[in-house]
């Protein structure tokens, strides 16, 4: 295996074992660990103080102690142990050279919030007897929560994020303080180190003067730097300068080194220069070049000569395979070449054959006449060799990335394109132009079976444009024949993953086979996993000052958008080149900066654990190792195997070592340094970390034998015991040694945490406990939940403790317990009911887990035997004197709490255990049944009910107990009719007992039980039981009985009596009176009689529903219902509103047609509206039909409430137009008087604000009633027009001096009233200056102010606006469009205006008072006229512009679909048409000029038929695709290519083009067939497209 294979190996180097390291670097999970290390060295740094060189982390780090020692301890340790005098290595820092101050804030990513709160206990049962509130609806729950999900564990505060920057509090003691100039945080994924010695030689002033500044870097077995002076510097891994290549040769005359590469065997170096020269050098003989490939002169280039053009920089260079003489290169002009040198005796004798593999020479585009797109090679790389043989090794693959394409070319045996892909479509249109690529070769895979060494990975390529990165897999198709292996392999390229970054990517490198390093344009380093493209880490490298150069912007300047100040969006830019400064080798990243060279190592899992340990953060290290063991971290990035078994084997041993070391240090320090003790909180965090680690590893022995032993020896065992509590509650720890359980019980008992102790005991395995000890402790502290759990699970005993619980209520002498002990005894004994509920439903008490089927059956058998075994009834009579009765256990429980027992039994009846026999258990000898268990297994529901009926009898159990048995039987009989059979007299007794319930608190339960019972039991004489059921007020039962017997009147009465659901009576009425119900007349009358008897109750229940229901099903009863509200006018209004305006109440539209409402109801509703909602009166009246309302009945109410608008509407509807207008004018006078009085009194009013508000309200009323008058006048005018239109016109139009009509008089009256109000009020406001001064100021004023105030101005404006609106309405009504046989009405406006002025002159000798009003009116009209004129001008202008644009587009014609005639196929326009087209065009222009000069008078007519440029236009009477030729039948001069005069061209709207002659031939033939003549004969000028029609 060649050493070149080391470059492709992505496995991690093993740490150098210096005898002190306890943690070794782990190899990669899938790579070959057999790596050739011939050329690998150890990078060393020069100590700044001149001491020993520091060995870089290539060999790893070791730790010599387990924490932070005090200075005295450190000195004593140094004196006592001198095993190693080497200085402790210091970790490098990623912040080296950064001006920012590192912080210790906690990392947010992955942090875990602690939850110190404990679970909330469920409330236990109270003292017995249990209150009787729906006992059969509850389900018993244990005191302890049955699900661990409800008990969030209390996380330790030390359980922080595994990568948290804030170490746990323990690290404050364990921290190892060391002086280092490059501090490195343990959570850094990439650990950076500056090559100080190398940097000092290259970037010093002497180095820059001697060699120039570094311009590129390449790393292999050595580090090579190219400089701006054409020199290549070669360093080894000890940073020693081994070679200076180039001085004294042509290389220093060839410009800067722009690209550099090292061969696969590390012996040859190639460098490309800015002048286009390429040199290769043998590192063992660097005095002269091994090979020189000069550039060529573009002017003297021959047809068979290829190469880089002189003066064009070679940006990329690389070796193909293992050969020193096979090179590929690319330059900044976008050209790539392969160079193959022949063998010879020296450089002179070698012949280099150069082959162009991409790009074109610049002079080729000048010869072809086509402009080339600017291009360059943005990224370039040959496929390196891996450590596994692959079919691509012999092909010499090269990947080239340009701004447009990704091209993969094979150079052997001949240049051939293997794959090509265009730019990604998802790129942003204005994004940054950047590109990067990197190969990863085929490598051997590490498999579980070492014998199968043929497993290898396929080669793959990662490439990116801008911010989109893609991985391309390269696979070889399997050859089908043996002979096919000798042929060129057939490759398949498959894009696998695609990832989008937030910013442009400028460089990328493979750190391993599964990990990528990506560098963005802002110098952000992103670590990606190849399989999932998950970002595992990112860091900022801006402080590294990475070297970058602008290589492409000048060449690609035309691809970058020009700057537009008006465009705010980001324009595209070309990114600088970073590829020459960002390299990787063997999992390390090398950076060439502007002032230094540094490298970074991707730390693996062992490095990170080691870093935490060296910092003294043992808690963080244990937590991090636990996450590695569980597979929660990024396994590929940190070098852990994918499979769990391999990963567990690697991490488990180190995790145990760290826990042992941490415990040893923590408790050892307490003994050795009493002054500085480890804090209690730190010990808690350490215990939490150790517990979590042991649970993950399933190593309980280490947890309780080692960890607990350390805490016990340190007298801190209580910390450990409280720490394991959350793990016990989560069932992570179920087994504990008896000694630890003993300490746990004692500690929690002493602390008083008995409830928490009980919960923990119920989550542990009882088989590991001392039963006697636990029994004594639990009984002593009343921990009966835990005691029951231990006896059930540990001993399989389910009944012994039940007797003990029942005995708690009695003293040893047999008397009842009294005093303070009784509540405790009651609470403990009450646990028997949830206990039996859990066991009889196959649940473990008290955890609630499901029991195994066999164990559950045995447990149930024990319980049933305990309850229902005993002497017969006869035996009980004989033994009654001996205080021992039959079924004594059952009686004791019933005596204690019969309701709870029957409720428990109701739940147990649902279990399938009681369905039948269990022969599979009784016949199986392995179960070892006891004497009573077969009896319990044979128990069924019938037997249990019979025993309960026998036991619960008088006089021992009174009605307050037997009522629960009746409910129990009534509930379960319908559920299990096939299992329970009872005689009729028993069921009758149960029914009677339920009706005679002892207390109101169980009435609802008894009624529900009766409903259950009647669903399966039909009494022989149910009618005899109705009085009893009615007495019990079981209304639901009565409803079902009456409904079944069709006794609807009694059914409705029952609904009225049922106060629990009063609204249901409306549905009952609906169901009873629906036609589909089929009631006869007698039944309907009885139902209606019930409604009448309960009318008051019906209305009191819900007025709206009552009105809707009665209106729908019994409208004749409205009067009776309304009579019940004689003292409640609000209820009457609501009822009438629902009845008369159902749509307002949201009724459905699908109701049957409603009859007209009674007139008295409507009148009553209107009167009520006048009192409660006067604003709605007019709206309602407008909806009424004529005759539904009498005016004389409602007019007083309308006038009293001031609803004059409604009165006017009513008068107008009845034809009293004049009376309506008079009443309206009178009311306007009333409002005028009120407003004037308010203004007069405003000077003395103390409440100015209220006065102003009232004045505004009065003005609003004037405006409202003036609009009513306008409506009245408009209605009358419309009616007058219709009347005059129906009459035959025999007279001329009346003159302006004729007598006014009725509608005109109405207008005059309205205008007179409105203007009069406005005039009078305005005079008062202007005279008194309303609101201008306060009372005190008015006393000081001798004369009132005549200037209107803002308040008075608003009132005047509103009044004048009212006048304006009135005149506007008059003008619109009298100046509308004239209909047929009707006279003009604009003269009516003049007559009305003259009459108004005449009347005004009679009432006032001077019109000066009206001048302001009339001036405002006519000013408004003038303003409106100006607005209309301006709008018309704008509209006309816009319309003219649009029509002009449409006409211009119309005249442009249509663009032809092609360049050839659709008839003959000859080319008619465009390049290559011939000179005849030009001649014809010139001739046509001369003809047009002559025609325009001779026919100026007909220019307009001619222009409508002619279309410029020879394109057709649609004419009148012809379809859109019919066009007219501009030639008008005259052929265009000029000869066609074939010697024929083809004439003009015709273009249709479908864009087909024809010669006119061709079109005439085609359509002439068709017309001759149809009409017998041609278009010329018929004089028609239109054509149609023959292809479309």
PDB file of C-alpha atoms in Angstrom, residues 38 158 261 277 307 440 483 524 840 925 977 984 1451-1452 1468:
ATOM      1  CA  UNK A  38       5.559   6.443   7.034  1.00  0.00           C
ATOM      2  CA  UNK A 158     -26.192  19.940  38.113  1.00  0.00           C
ATOM      3  CA  UNK A 261       0.023  20.253  -5.624  1.00  0.00           C
ATOM      4  CA  UNK A 277       4.201  28.315 -16.661  1.00  0.00           C
ATOM      5  CA  UNK A 307      -1.630  24.832 -23.764  1.00  0.00           C
ATOM      6  CA  UNK A 440     -13.456  11.721  -1.393  1.00  0.00           C
ATOM      7  CA  UNK A 483     -13.955  -9.785 -20.704  1.00  0.00           C
ATOM      8  CA  UNK A 524     -18.045  30.686   9.130  1.00  0.00           C
ATOM      9  CA  UNK A 840     -60.939  -7.117  40.862  1.00  0.00           C
ATOM     10  CA  UNK A 925     -51.649 -28.415  38.944  1.00  0.00           C
ATOM     11  CA  UNK A 977     -79.352  -9.892  31.423  1.00  0.00           C
ATOM     12  CA  UNK A 984     -90.698 -10.436  39.228  1.00  0.00           C
ATOM     13  CA  UNK A1451     -51.958  49.759 -36.605  1.00  0.00           C
ATOM     14  CA  UNK A1452     -48.800  47.857 -35.677  1.00  0.00           C
ATOM     15  CA  UNK A1468     -40.113  35.978 -47.327  1.00  0.00           C
TER      16      UNK A1468
END
